[in-house]
CSV table of C-alpha atoms in Angstrom, one decimal:
chain,number,residue,atom,x,y,z
O,1152,UNK,CA,0.0,0.0,0.0
O,1153,UNK,CA,2.9,2.3,0.7
O,1154,UNK,CA,4.2,1.9,-2.8
O,1155,UNK,CA,0.8,2.6,-4.3
O,1156,UNK,CA,0.4,5.7,-2.1
O,1157,UNK,CA,3.8,7.0,-3.1
O,1158,UNK,CA,3.0,6.5,-6.8
O,1159,UNK,CA,-0.3,8.3,-6.4
O,1160,UNK,CA,1.2,11.2,-4.5
O,1161,UNK,CA,4.1,11.4,-6.9
O,1162,UNK,CA,1.8,11.5,-9.9
O,1163,UNK,CA,-0.3,14.3,-8.3
O,1164,UNK,CA,2.9,16.2,-7.5
O,1165,UNK,CA,4.1,15.8,-11.1
O,1166,UNK,CA,0.8,17.0,-12.5
O,1167,UNK,CA,1.0,20.1,-10.1
O,1168,UNK,CA,4.6,20.8,-11.2
O,1169,UNK,CA,3.8,20.5,-14.9
O,1170,UNK,CA,0.7,22.6,-14.5
O,1171,UNK,CA,3.0,25.4,-13.2
O,1172,UNK,CA,6.1,24.8,-15.3
O,1173,UNK,CA,4.6,24.4,-18.8
O,1174,UNK,CA,2.5,27.6,-18.8
O,1175,UNK,CA,5.5,29.5,-17.3
O,1176,UNK,CA,7.8,28.1,-20.0
O,1177,UNK,CA,5.4,29.1,-22.8
O,1178,UNK,CA,5.0,32.5,-21.3
O,1179,UNK,CA,8.8,33.0,-21.3
O,1180,UNK,CA,9.1,31.9,-24.9
O,1181,UNK,CA,6.3,34.1,-26.0
O,1182,UNK,CA,7.7,37.2,-24.2
O,1183,UNK,CA,11.2,36.7,-25.6
O,1184,UNK,CA,9.8,36.2,-29.2
O,1185,UNK,CA,7.7,39.4,-28.9
O,1186,UNK,CA,10.8,41.3,-27.6
O,1187,UNK,CA,12.8,40.2,-30.6
O,1188,UNK,CA,10.1,41.0,-33.1
O,1189,UNK,CA,9.5,44.5,-31.6
O,1190,UNK,CA,13.2,45.3,-31.7
O,1191,UNK,CA,13.6,44.2,-35.3
O,1192,UNK,CA,10.4,45.9,-36.3
O,1193,UNK,CA,11.7,49.2,-35.0
O,1194,UNK,CA,14.9,48.7,-37.0
O,1195,UNK,CA,12.9,47.9,-40.2
O,1196,UNK,CA,10.7,51.0,-39.6
O,1197,UNK,CA,13.9,53.1,-39.4
O,1198,UNK,CA,15.3,51.7,-42.6
O,1199,UNK,CA,11.9,52.3,-44.3
O,1200,UNK,CA,12.0,55.9,-43.2
O,1201,UNK,CA,15.5,56.3,-44.7
O,1202,UNK,CA,14.4,54.6,-47.9
O,1203,UNK,CA,11.5,56.9,-48.2
O,1204,UNK,CA,13.7,59.9,-47.8
O,1205,UNK,CA,16.1,58.5,-50.5
O,1206,UNK,CA,13.3,57.9,-53.0
O,1207,UNK,CA,12.1,61.4,-52.5
O,1208,UNK,CA,15.4,62.8,-53.8
O,1209,UNK,CA,17.7,62.2,-51.0
O,1210,UNK,CA,21.1,60.4,-51.0
O,1211,UNK,CA,20.8,56.7,-51.3
O,1212,UNK,CA,24.4,56.2,-50.3
O,1213,UNK,CA,23.4,57.1,-46.7
O,1214,UNK,CA,20.9,54.3,-46.7
O,1215,UNK,CA,23.5,51.9,-48.1
O,1216,UNK,CA,26.1,52.9,-45.5
O,1217,UNK,CA,23.5,52.5,-42.7
O,1218,UNK,CA,22.5,49.0,-44.0
O,1219,UNK,CA,26.2,48.0,-44.2
O,1220,UNK,CA,27.0,49.2,-40.7
O,1221,UNK,CA,24.0,47.4,-39.4
O,1222,UNK,CA,25.0,44.2,-41.1
O,1223,UNK,CA,28.6,44.5,-39.7
O,1224,UNK,CA,27.5,45.3,-36.2
O,1225,UNK,CA,24.7,42.8,-35.7
O,1226,UNK,CA,25.6,40.2,-38.3
O,1227,UNK,CA,22.0,40.3,-39.6
O,1228,UNK,CA,21.1,40.6,-43.3
O,1229,UNK,CA,19.1,43.6,-44.6
O,1230,UNK,CA,17.5,44.1,-48.0
O,1231,UNK,CA,15.9,47.3,-49.2
O,1232,UNK,CA,14.1,47.4,-52.6
O,1233,UNK,CA,12.3,50.2,-54.4
O,1234,UNK,CA,8.8,50.3,-55.9
O,1235,UNK,CA,9.9,48.3,-59.0
O,1236,UNK,CA,11.6,45.6,-56.9
O,1237,UNK,CA,15.1,46.9,-57.7
O,1238,UNK,CA,17.6,46.5,-54.9
O,1239,UNK,CA,18.4,49.8,-53.3
O,1240,UNK,CA,20.6,48.5,-50.5
O,1241,UNK,CA,21.7,45.0,-49.6
O,1242,UNK,CA,23.5,44.0,-46.4
O,1243,UNK,CA,24.3,40.3,-47.0
O,1244,UNK,CA,20.8,39.2,-48.1
O,1245,UNK,CA,20.5,36.3,-50.5
O,1246,UNK,CA,18.2,37.4,-53.3
O,1247,UNK,CA,17.6,33.9,-54.5
O,1248,UNK,CA,16.1,32.9,-51.1
O,1249,UNK,CA,12.4,32.2,-51.7
O,1250,UNK,CA,11.5,33.3,-48.2
O,1251,UNK,CA,13.1,36.7,-48.7
O,1252,UNK,CA,11.4,37.0,-52.1
O,1253,UNK,CA,8.0,36.2,-50.5
O,1254,UNK,CA,8.5,38.7,-47.7
O,1255,UNK,CA,9.5,41.4,-50.2
O,1256,UNK,CA,6.4,40.8,-52.4
O,1257,UNK,CA,4.1,40.8,-49.4
O,1258,UNK,CA,5.6,44.1,-48.1
O,1259,UNK,CA,5.3,45.8,-51.5
O,1260,UNK,CA,1.7,44.8,-51.6
O,1261,UNK,CA,1.4,46.3,-48.1
O,1262,UNK,CA,0.0,43.1,-46.8
O,1263,UNK,CA,-0.3,42.5,-43.0
O,1264,UNK,CA,2.8,40.8,-41.7
O,1265,UNK,CA,2.3,37.1,-40.9
O,1266,UNK,CA,2.4,36.1,-37.3
O,1267,UNK,CA,5.9,35.0,-36.2
O,1268,UNK,CA,6.1,31.5,-34.8
O,1269,UNK,CA,7.0,31.3,-31.2
O,1270,UNK,CA,10.7,30.7,-30.6
O,1271,UNK,CA,12.0,27.6,-29.0
O,1272,UNK,CA,15.6,26.5,-28.2
O,1273,UNK,CA,15.5,24.1,-31.2
O,1274,UNK,CA,13.7,26.6,-33.5
O,1275,UNK,CA,14.8,28.2,-36.8
O,1276,UNK,CA,18.1,30.2,-36.7
O,1277,UNK,CA,16.6,33.2,-38.4
O,1278,UNK,CA,13.3,35.0,-38.7
O,1279,UNK,CA,12.2,37.5,-41.4
O,1280,UNK,CA,10.8,41.0,-40.5
O,1281,UNK,CA,9.4,43.0,-43.5
O,1282,UNK,CA,8.0,46.5,-43.6
O,1283,UNK,CA,6.7,48.6,-46.6
O,1284,UNK,CA,8.4,51.8,-47.6
O,1285,UNK,CA,6.0,54.7,-47.7
O,1286,UNK,CA,2.4,55.0,-46.6
O,1287,UNK,CA,-0.6,52.7,-46.9
O,1288,UNK,CA,-1.8,54.8,-49.9
O,1289,UNK,CA,1.4,54.6,-51.9
O,1290,UNK,CA,4.1,52.0,-51.3
O,1291,UNK,CA,7.5,52.9,-52.6
O,1292,UNK,CA,9.4,49.7,-51.8
O,1293,UNK,CA,10.1,47.3,-49.0
O,1294,UNK,CA,12.6,46.5,-46.2
O,1295,UNK,CA,13.3,43.0,-45.1
O,1296,UNK,CA,15.5,42.1,-42.1
O,1297,UNK,CA,16.8,38.5,-41.7
O,1298,UNK,CA,17.1,38.6,-37.9
O,1299,UNK,CA,19.2,36.0,-36.1
O,1300,UNK,CA,17.3,34.1,-33.3
O,1301,UNK,CA,20.4,32.6,-31.7
O,1302,UNK,CA,20.5,35.0,-28.7
O,1303,UNK,CA,16.8,34.8,-28.1
O,1304,UNK,CA,16.8,31.0,-28.3
O,1305,UNK,CA,19.8,30.9,-25.9
O,1306,UNK,CA,17.9,33.1,-23.4
O,1307,UNK,CA,14.8,30.8,-23.7
O,1308,UNK,CA,16.9,27.7,-23.3
O,1309,UNK,CA,18.6,29.2,-20.2
O,1310,UNK,CA,15.3,30.1,-18.6
O,1311,UNK,CA,13.7,26.8,-19.5
O,1312,UNK,CA,16.7,25.0,-17.8
O,1313,UNK,CA,16.1,27.0,-14.7
O,1314,UNK,CA,12.4,26.1,-14.8
O,1315,UNK,CA,13.3,22.4,-15.3
O,1316,UNK,CA,15.8,22.6,-12.4
O,1317,UNK,CA,13.2,24.2,-10.2
O,1318,UNK,CA,10.6,21.6,-11.1
O,1319,UNK,CA,13.1,18.8,-10.3
O,1320,UNK,CA,13.8,20.4,-6.9
O,1321,UNK,CA,10.1,20.7,-6.3
O,1322,UNK,CA,9.5,17.1,-7.3
O,1323,UNK,CA,12.3,16.0,-5.0
O,1324,UNK,CA,10.7,17.9,-2.1
O,1325,UNK,CA,7.3,16.6,-3.0
O,1326,UNK,CA,8.7,13.0,-3.1
O,1327,UNK,CA,10.4,13.5,0.3
O,1328,UNK,CA,7.1,14.9,1.7
O,1329,UNK,CA,5.1,12.0,0.2
O,1330,UNK,CA,7.6,9.5,1.7
O,1331,UNK,CA,7.3,11.1,5.1
O,1332,UNK,CA,3.6,11.4,4.9
O,1333,UNK,CA,3.1,7.8,3.8
O,1334,UNK,CA,5.2,6.6,6.7
O,1335,UNK,CA,3.3,8.8,9.1
O,1336,UNK,CA,-0.1,7.6,7.8
O,1337,UNK,CA,0.6,3.9,7.3
O,1338,UNK,CA,2.7,3.1,10.4
O,1339,UNK,CA,-0.2,3.3,12.8
O,1340,UNK,CA,-2.4,1.5,10.2
O,1341,UNK,CA,0.1,-1.4,10.1
O,1342,UNK,CA,0.2,-1.5,13.9
O,1343,UNK,CA,-3.6,-1.4,14.1
O,1344,UNK,CA,-3.9,-4.2,11.6
O,1345,UNK,CA,-1.5,-6.3,13.6
O,1346,UNK,CA,-3.2,-5.6,16.9
O,1347,UNK,CA,-6.7,-6.3,15.5
O,1348,UNK,CA,-5.4,-9.6,14.0
O,1349,UNK,CA,-3.9,-10.6,17.3
O,1350,UNK,CA,-7.0,-9.7,19.3
O,1351,UNK,CA,-9.3,-11.5,16.8
O,1352,UNK,CA,-7.1,-14.6,17.1
O,1353,UNK,CA,-7.7,-14.7,20.9
O,1354,UNK,CA,-11.5,-14.4,20.6
O,1355,UNK,CA,-13.6,-17.5,20.3
O,1356,UNK,CA,-15.1,-18.2,16.9
O,1357,UNK,CA,-18.7,-16.8,16.6
O,1358,UNK,CA,-21.5,-19.2,16.8
O,1359,UNK,CA,-23.4,-20.1,13.6
O,1360,UNK,CA,-26.7,-18.7,15.0
O,1361,UNK,CA,-25.0,-15.4,15.8
O,1362,UNK,CA,-23.6,-15.1,12.2
O,1363,UNK,CA,-27.0,-15.9,10.8
O,1364,UNK,CA,-28.8,-13.5,13.1
O,1365,UNK,CA,-26.4,-10.6,12.7
O,1366,UNK,CA,-26.0,-10.7,8.9
O,1367,UNK,CA,-22.9,-8.5,9.1
O,1368,UNK,CA,-22.2,-6.3,6.0
O,1369,UNK,CA,-18.5,-6.5,5.3
O,1370,UNK,CA,-16.9,-3.0,5.2
O,1371,UNK,CA,-14.4,-4.2,2.6
O,1372,UNK,CA,-17.1,-5.6,0.3
O,1373,UNK,CA,-19.3,-2.5,0.7
O,1374,UNK,CA,-16.5,0.2,0.3
O,1375,UNK,CA,-13.6,-1.6,-1.4
O,1376,UNK,CA,-10.2,0.0,-1.1
O,1377,UNK,CA,-6.6,-1.1,-1.2
O,1378,UNK,CA,-5.8,-4.7,-0.1
O,1379,UNK,CA,-4.3,-3.6,3.2
O,1380,UNK,CA,-7.3,-1.5,4.1
O,1381,UNK,CA,-9.6,-4.4,3.1
O,1382,UNK,CA,-7.6,-6.7,5.4
O,1383,UNK,CA,-8.0,-4.3,8.3
O,1384,UNK,CA,-11.7,-4.0,7.5
O,1385,UNK,CA,-12.2,-7.7,7.4
O,1386,UNK,CA,-10.3,-8.1,10.7
O,1387,UNK,CA,-12.6,-5.5,12.2
O,1388,UNK,CA,-15.6,-7.3,10.8
O,1389,UNK,CA,-14.5,-10.6,12.4
O,1390,UNK,CA,-13.6,-8.9,15.7
O,1391,UNK,CA,-16.9,-7.1,15.9
O,1392,UNK,CA,-18.8,-10.3,15.2
O,1393,UNK,CA,-16.7,-12.2,17.8
O,1394,UNK,CA,-17.1,-9.5,20.4
O,1395,UNK,CA,-20.9,-9.3,19.8
O,1396,UNK,CA,-21.1,-13.1,20.1
O,1397,UNK,CA,-19.0,-13.1,23.3
O,1398,UNK,CA,-21.2,-10.3,24.9
O,1399,UNK,CA,-24.4,-12.2,24.0
O,1400,UNK,CA,-22.9,-15.4,25.4
O,1401,UNK,CA,-21.8,-13.7,28.6
O,1402,UNK,CA,-25.3,-12.1,29.0
O,1403,UNK,CA,-27.0,-15.4,28.3
O,1404,UNK,CA,-24.7,-17.1,30.8
O,1405,UNK,CA,-25.6,-14.6,33.5
O,1406,UNK,CA,-29.3,-15.0,32.8
O,1407,UNK,CA,-29.1,-18.9,32.7
O,1408,UNK,CA,-27.0,-19.0,35.9
O,1409,UNK,CA,-29.4,-16.7,37.7
O,1410,UNK,CA,-32.4,-18.6,36.5
O,1411,UNK,CA,-30.9,-22.0,37.3
O,1412,UNK,CA,-30.0,-21.0,40.9
O,1413,UNK,CA,-33.4,-19.6,41.7
O,1414,UNK,CA,-35.0,-23.0,42.1
O,1415,UNK,CA,-32.4,-24.4,44.5
O,1416,UNK,CA,-32.6,-21.2,46.5
O,1417,UNK,CA,-36.3,-21.4,46.6
O,1418,UNK,CA,-36.2,-25.0,47.8
O,1419,UNK,CA,-33.6,-24.0,50.4
O,1420,UNK,CA,-35.8,-21.2,51.7
O,1421,UNK,CA,-38.8,-23.6,52.0
O,1422,UNK,CA,-36.6,-26.0,54.0
O,1423,UNK,CA,-35.4,-23.2,56.2
O,1424,UNK,CA,-38.9,-22.1,56.9
O,1425,UNK,CA,-39.9,-25.6,57.8
O,1426,UNK,CA,-37.0,-25.8,60.3
O,1427,UNK,CA,-37.7,-22.5,61.9
O,1428,UNK,CA,-39.9,-23.9,64.8
O,1429,UNK,CA,-37.3,-26.7,65.5
O,1430,UNK,CA,-34.4,-24.3,66.0
O,1431,UNK,CA,-33.3,-24.0,69.6
O,1432,UNK,CA,-33.3,-20.5,71.2
O,1433,UNK,CA,-29.5,-20.3,71.3
O,1434,UNK,CA,-29.3,-20.8,67.5
O,1435,UNK,CA,-32.2,-18.5,66.5
O,1436,UNK,CA,-30.1,-15.5,65.7
O,1437,UNK,CA,-27.8,-17.6,63.5
O,1438,UNK,CA,-30.8,-19.1,61.8
O,1439,UNK,CA,-32.3,-15.7,61.1
O,1440,UNK,CA,-28.9,-14.5,59.7
O,1441,UNK,CA,-28.7,-17.5,57.4
O,1442,UNK,CA,-32.3,-16.9,56.2
O,1443,UNK,CA,-31.5,-13.2,55.5
O,1444,UNK,CA,-28.4,-14.2,53.5
O,1445,UNK,CA,-30.5,-16.6,51.4
O,1446,UNK,CA,-33.1,-13.9,50.8
O,1447,UNK,CA,-30.3,-11.5,49.9
O,1448,UNK,CA,-28.8,-14.0,47.5
O,1449,UNK,CA,-32.2,-14.6,45.9
O,1450,UNK,CA,-32.6,-10.8,45.5
O,1451,UNK,CA,-29.2,-10.6,43.9
O,1452,UNK,CA,-30.0,-13.3,41.4
O,1453,UNK,CA,-33.3,-11.6,40.6
O,1454,UNK,CA,-31.4,-8.4,39.9
O,1455,UNK,CA,-28.9,-10.2,37.7
O,1456,UNK,CA,-31.7,-11.8,35.7
O,1457,UNK,CA,-33.5,-8.5,35.4
O,1458,UNK,CA,-30.3,-6.7,34.3
O,1459,UNK,CA,-29.5,-9.4,31.7
O,1460,UNK,CA,-33.0,-9.2,30.3
O,1461,UNK,CA,-32.9,-5.4,30.2
O,1462,UNK,CA,-29.6,-5.4,28.3
O,1463,UNK,CA,-30.4,-8.1,25.8
O,1464,UNK,CA,-30.7,-7.0,22.2
O,1465,UNK,CA,-34.3,-8.3,22.1
O,1466,UNK,CA,-35.2,-5.6,24.6
O,1467,UNK,CA,-33.9,-2.9,22.3
O,1468,UNK,CA,-35.6,-4.5,19.3
O,1469,UNK,CA,-38.9,-4.6,21.2
O,1470,UNK,CA,-38.5,-0.9,22.1
O,1471,UNK,CA,-37.9,0.0,18.5
O,1472,UNK,CA,-40.7,-2.2,17.1
O,1473,UNK,CA,-43.1,-1.6,19.9
O,1474,UNK,CA,-46.8,-1.3,19.1
O,1475,UNK,CA,-48.7,1.9,19.1
O,1476,UNK,CA,-50.4,1.2,22.4
O,1477,UNK,CA,-47.0,0.6,24.1
O,1478,UNK,CA,-47.1,3.8,26.1
O,1479,UNK,CA,-48.5,5.3,29.3
O,1480,UNK,CA,-49.2,8.5,31.1
O,1481,UNK,CA,-46.1,9.3,33.1
O,1482,UNK,CA,-48.2,11.6,35.5
O,1483,UNK,CA,-50.5,8.7,36.3
O,1484,UNK,CA,-47.6,6.3,36.9
O,1485,UNK,CA,-45.9,8.9,39.3
O,1486,UNK,CA,-49.2,9.2,41.2
O,1487,UNK,CA,-49.4,5.3,41.5
O,1488,UNK,CA,-45.8,5.1,42.7
O,1489,UNK,CA,-46.5,7.8,45.3
O,1490,UNK,CA,-49.5,5.8,46.6
O,1491,UNK,CA,-47.3,2.7,46.7
O,1492,UNK,CA,-44.3,4.3,48.5
O,1493,UNK,CA,-45.5,7.0,50.8
O,1494,UNK,CA,-46.2,4.6,53.6
O,1495,UNK,CA,-42.6,3.2,53.4
O,1496,UNK,CA,-41.2,6.8,53.5
O,1497,UNK,CA,-43.4,7.5,56.6
O,1498,UNK,CA,-42.1,4.4,58.3
O,1499,UNK,CA,-38.5,5.6,57.6
O,1500,UNK,CA,-39.3,9.0,59.1
O,1501,UNK,CA,-39.1,10.7,55.7
O,1502,UNK,CA,-41.4,12.8,53.5
O,1503,UNK,CA,-42.5,11.9,49.9
O,1504,UNK,CA,-44.1,14.6,47.7
O,1505,UNK,CA,-45.2,15.0,44.2
O,1506,UNK,CA,-44.5,18.5,42.9
O,1507,UNK,CA,-47.5,20.1,41.1
O,1508,UNK,CA,-46.8,19.8,37.4
O,1509,UNK,CA,-48.7,19.1,34.2
O,1510,UNK,CA,-51.9,17.1,34.0
O,1511,UNK,CA,-50.6,14.3,31.7
O,1512,UNK,CA,-47.5,13.3,29.8
O,1513,UNK,CA,-47.6,10.4,27.4
O,1514,UNK,CA,-44.3,8.5,27.1
O,1515,UNK,CA,-43.3,5.6,24.8
O,1516,UNK,CA,-42.8,3.2,27.7
O,1517,UNK,CA,-45.3,0.7,29.2
O,1518,UNK,CA,-46.6,1.6,32.6
O,1519,UNK,CA,-45.0,-1.5,34.3
O,1520,UNK,CA,-41.6,-0.7,32.8
O,1521,UNK,CA,-41.7,3.0,33.9
O,1522,UNK,CA,-42.9,1.9,37.4
O,1523,UNK,CA,-40.0,-0.5,37.6
O,1524,UNK,CA,-37.6,2.3,36.7
O,1525,UNK,CA,-39.1,4.7,39.2
O,1526,UNK,CA,-39.1,2.1,42.0
O,1527,UNK,CA,-35.2,2.0,42.0
O,1528,UNK,CA,-34.5,5.7,42.9
O,1529,UNK,CA,-37.5,5.7,45.3
O,1530,UNK,CA,-36.2,2.6,47.1
O,1531,UNK,CA,-32.7,4.1,47.3
O,1532,UNK,CA,-34.0,7.4,48.6
O,1533,UNK,CA,-36.1,5.7,51.3
O,1534,UNK,CA,-33.2,3.5,52.4
O,1535,UNK,CA,-30.2,5.9,52.1
O,1536,UNK,CA,-31.4,9.5,52.3
O,1537,UNK,CA,-31.8,9.3,56.1
O,1538,UNK,CA,-34.5,10.3,58.6
O,1539,UNK,CA,-36.1,13.7,58.3
O,1540,UNK,CA,-35.3,14.1,54.6
O,1541,UNK,CA,-37.7,15.1,51.9
O,1542,UNK,CA,-38.0,13.4,48.5
O,1543,UNK,CA,-39.9,15.0,45.6
O,1544,UNK,CA,-41.2,13.5,42.4
O,1545,UNK,CA,-41.5,15.8,39.4
O,1546,UNK,CA,-42.5,15.5,35.8
O,1547,UNK,CA,-41.2,17.9,33.1
O,1548,UNK,CA,-42.1,18.0,29.4
O,1549,UNK,CA,-40.0,19.3,26.5
O,1550,UNK,CA,-40.5,18.8,22.7
O,1551,UNK,CA,-40.2,15.0,22.1
O,1552,UNK,CA,-39.1,14.2,25.6
O,1553,UNK,CA,-40.5,13.7,29.2
O,1554,UNK,CA,-38.2,13.9,32.2
O,1555,UNK,CA,-39.0,12.4,35.5
O,1556,UNK,CA,-36.9,13.4,38.5
O,1557,UNK,CA,-36.6,11.8,42.0
O,1558,UNK,CA,-34.8,14.3,44.2
O,1559,UNK,CA,-34.0,14.2,47.9
O,1560,UNK,CA,-32.1,16.4,50.3
O,1561,UNK,CA,-30.3,13.5,52.0
O,1562,UNK,CA,-26.6,12.9,52.6
O,1563,UNK,CA,-26.0,12.5,48.9
O,1564,UNK,CA,-23.0,10.9,47.3
O,1565,UNK,CA,-19.4,12.2,46.8
O,1566,UNK,CA,-19.0,13.9,43.4
O,1567,UNK,CA,-16.3,11.5,42.3
O,1568,UNK,CA,-18.7,8.6,42.7
O,1569,UNK,CA,-21.7,9.9,40.7
O,1570,UNK,CA,-20.6,8.4,37.4
O,1571,UNK,CA,-20.1,5.0,39.0
O,1572,UNK,CA,-23.5,4.7,40.5
O,1573,UNK,CA,-24.9,3.1,37.3
O,1574,UNK,CA,-22.0,0.6,37.3
O,1575,UNK,CA,-22.9,-3.0,38.3
O,1576,UNK,CA,-22.3,-3.9,42.0
O,1577,UNK,CA,-21.0,-0.4,42.9
O,1578,UNK,CA,-22.4,1.0,46.1
O,1579,UNK,CA,-21.6,4.5,47.3
O,1580,UNK,CA,-19.4,5.0,50.3
O,1581,UNK,CA,-22.2,6.7,52.2
O,1582,UNK,CA,-24.7,3.9,51.7
O,1583,UNK,CA,-25.7,1.7,54.6
O,1584,UNK,CA,-25.3,-2.0,54.6
O,1585,UNK,CA,-27.5,-4.1,52.3
O,1586,UNK,CA,-28.2,-3.7,48.7
O,1587,UNK,CA,-26.6,-5.4,45.7
O,1588,UNK,CA,-25.5,-2.4,43.6
O,1589,UNK,CA,-27.7,-3.6,40.7
O,1590,UNK,CA,-30.7,-1.3,41.1
O,1591,UNK,CA,-29.5,1.8,39.2
O,1592,UNK,CA,-27.8,-0.3,36.5
O,1593,UNK,CA,-31.1,-2.2,35.9
O,1594,UNK,CA,-33.1,1.1,35.8
O,1595,UNK,CA,-30.5,2.7,33.4
O,1596,UNK,CA,-30.6,-0.4,31.1
O,1597,UNK,CA,-34.4,-0.3,31.0
O,1598,UNK,CA,-34.4,3.4,30.2
O,1599,UNK,CA,-31.8,2.9,27.5
O,1600,UNK,CA,-33.7,0.0,26.0
O,1601,UNK,CA,-36.6,2.4,25.4
O,1602,UNK,CA,-34.5,5.1,23.9
O,1603,UNK,CA,-34.1,7.1,27.1
O,1604,UNK,CA,-31.4,7.9,29.6
O,1605,UNK,CA,-30.9,7.8,33.4
O,1606,UNK,CA,-28.4,10.2,34.9
O,1607,UNK,CA,-27.5,11.0,38.5
O,1608,UNK,CA,-26.6,14.4,39.8
O,1609,UNK,CA,-25.8,16.0,43.1
O,1610,UNK,CA,-27.9,18.7,44.8
O,1611,UNK,CA,-26.6,21.8,46.4
O,1612,UNK,CA,-25.9,21.9,49.4
O,1613,UNK,CA,-26.6,18.2,49.8
O,1614,UNK,CA,-28.8,15.5,48.3
O,1615,UNK,CA,-29.2,13.4,45.1
O,1616,UNK,CA,-31.3,13.7,42.0
O,1617,UNK,CA,-32.0,10.9,39.5
O,1618,UNK,CA,-33.2,12.2,36.1
O,1619,UNK,CA,-35.1,9.8,33.9
O,1620,UNK,CA,-35.4,11.1,30.3
O,1621,UNK,CA,-37.9,9.1,28.2
O,1622,UNK,CA,-39.1,9.7,24.6
O,1623,UNK,CA,-42.6,11.2,24.4
O,1624,UNK,CA,-45.2,9.0,22.8
O,1625,UNK,CA,-45.8,11.4,19.9
O,1626,UNK,CA,-42.1,11.1,18.9
O,1627,UNK,CA,-42.3,7.4,18.3
């Protein structure tokens, strides 16, 4: 890939250099050609003036002397003829040259001079410049200068050489830049490809049912690209499929384990209940502790099963493909949860209130799911806020969304622990004993499965607020 990238960058650099050098070279040649033509045209006009003066009765020897000196000084041939085509002055011109004859004839007919070809280093050694003698009404002869192009062609060759040298230096710099750029771009790509290949090799092969269910679209087949990029894309495809299968297998293992252990724990609880009357008094406290641990373990397994169910892809698919009646009135659900929890708050020496808000707010969540989400922060508040605290339930509506907030003025949680409260099995440092650390992760997973979010924020000066943001029913 590096070679192909270098070739592409070099080609682009060559095109850029040529796009600058070629027009510049042509401009230099055109300018030098025009400079030579203008200079010799001025000389021809001066000779035409002298010839007109000689034909009007002046001394033709002055014209001949001037032509001779010009020929000796510049080494260029000059021919002056009168109106009949007779040579008036000749400074080295070959009268048998058909080019000179054609130029003389055209000038005597006062024809417009032909355009001079642009000079090049390998062009013709001479060029003809012709001018009529007299005015456009009456032509009294012609002047032809056979100008040498050697000096002009040398100037053009020297300038073109400098342009070629500059282009070569620019190409060298571009090539060096392309080499550096290709190394800078491709080195991490090669390392990434190697790392992805190693990681993919350590992952278990995806199951056939996962491959059939996912129907992955290969990035390489969809977008193409160089072989190295296709190899990286195929490695990413394989890694993504293997990771997705591993996550599904892990989630299924948790759910199966929790489900399989519930029955033995239920049987153990029944046996413990049947033994309660036969336990002697000195072992009653130990028996009650064992029963409490069994109940705690049962609750933990129930939480793991609920979390695995909430995070399964089927839950997200169900939320996305839910029926039209899969919604509820959030205000009514909040009122129901207040009726269900206010006695527990009173028993804990706390207050539970519903802040006056809107009359109704339809959300795209079933009532039982929303109640399950709300029960988690309400349970946490009643258990951890502390006696004498106040918990408030509020409902707020914004375009497309409904936000439910459970806010208390209890002890709160340190700010560095807020982001970890929705992590599995994490319990705040201010929490009392008990609890599994799965409540908020379960609630967050349920909210996320329905397209919403659950966030935790601290309250000034102390307290905790749980914000549950759910899509409104109209937005589904």
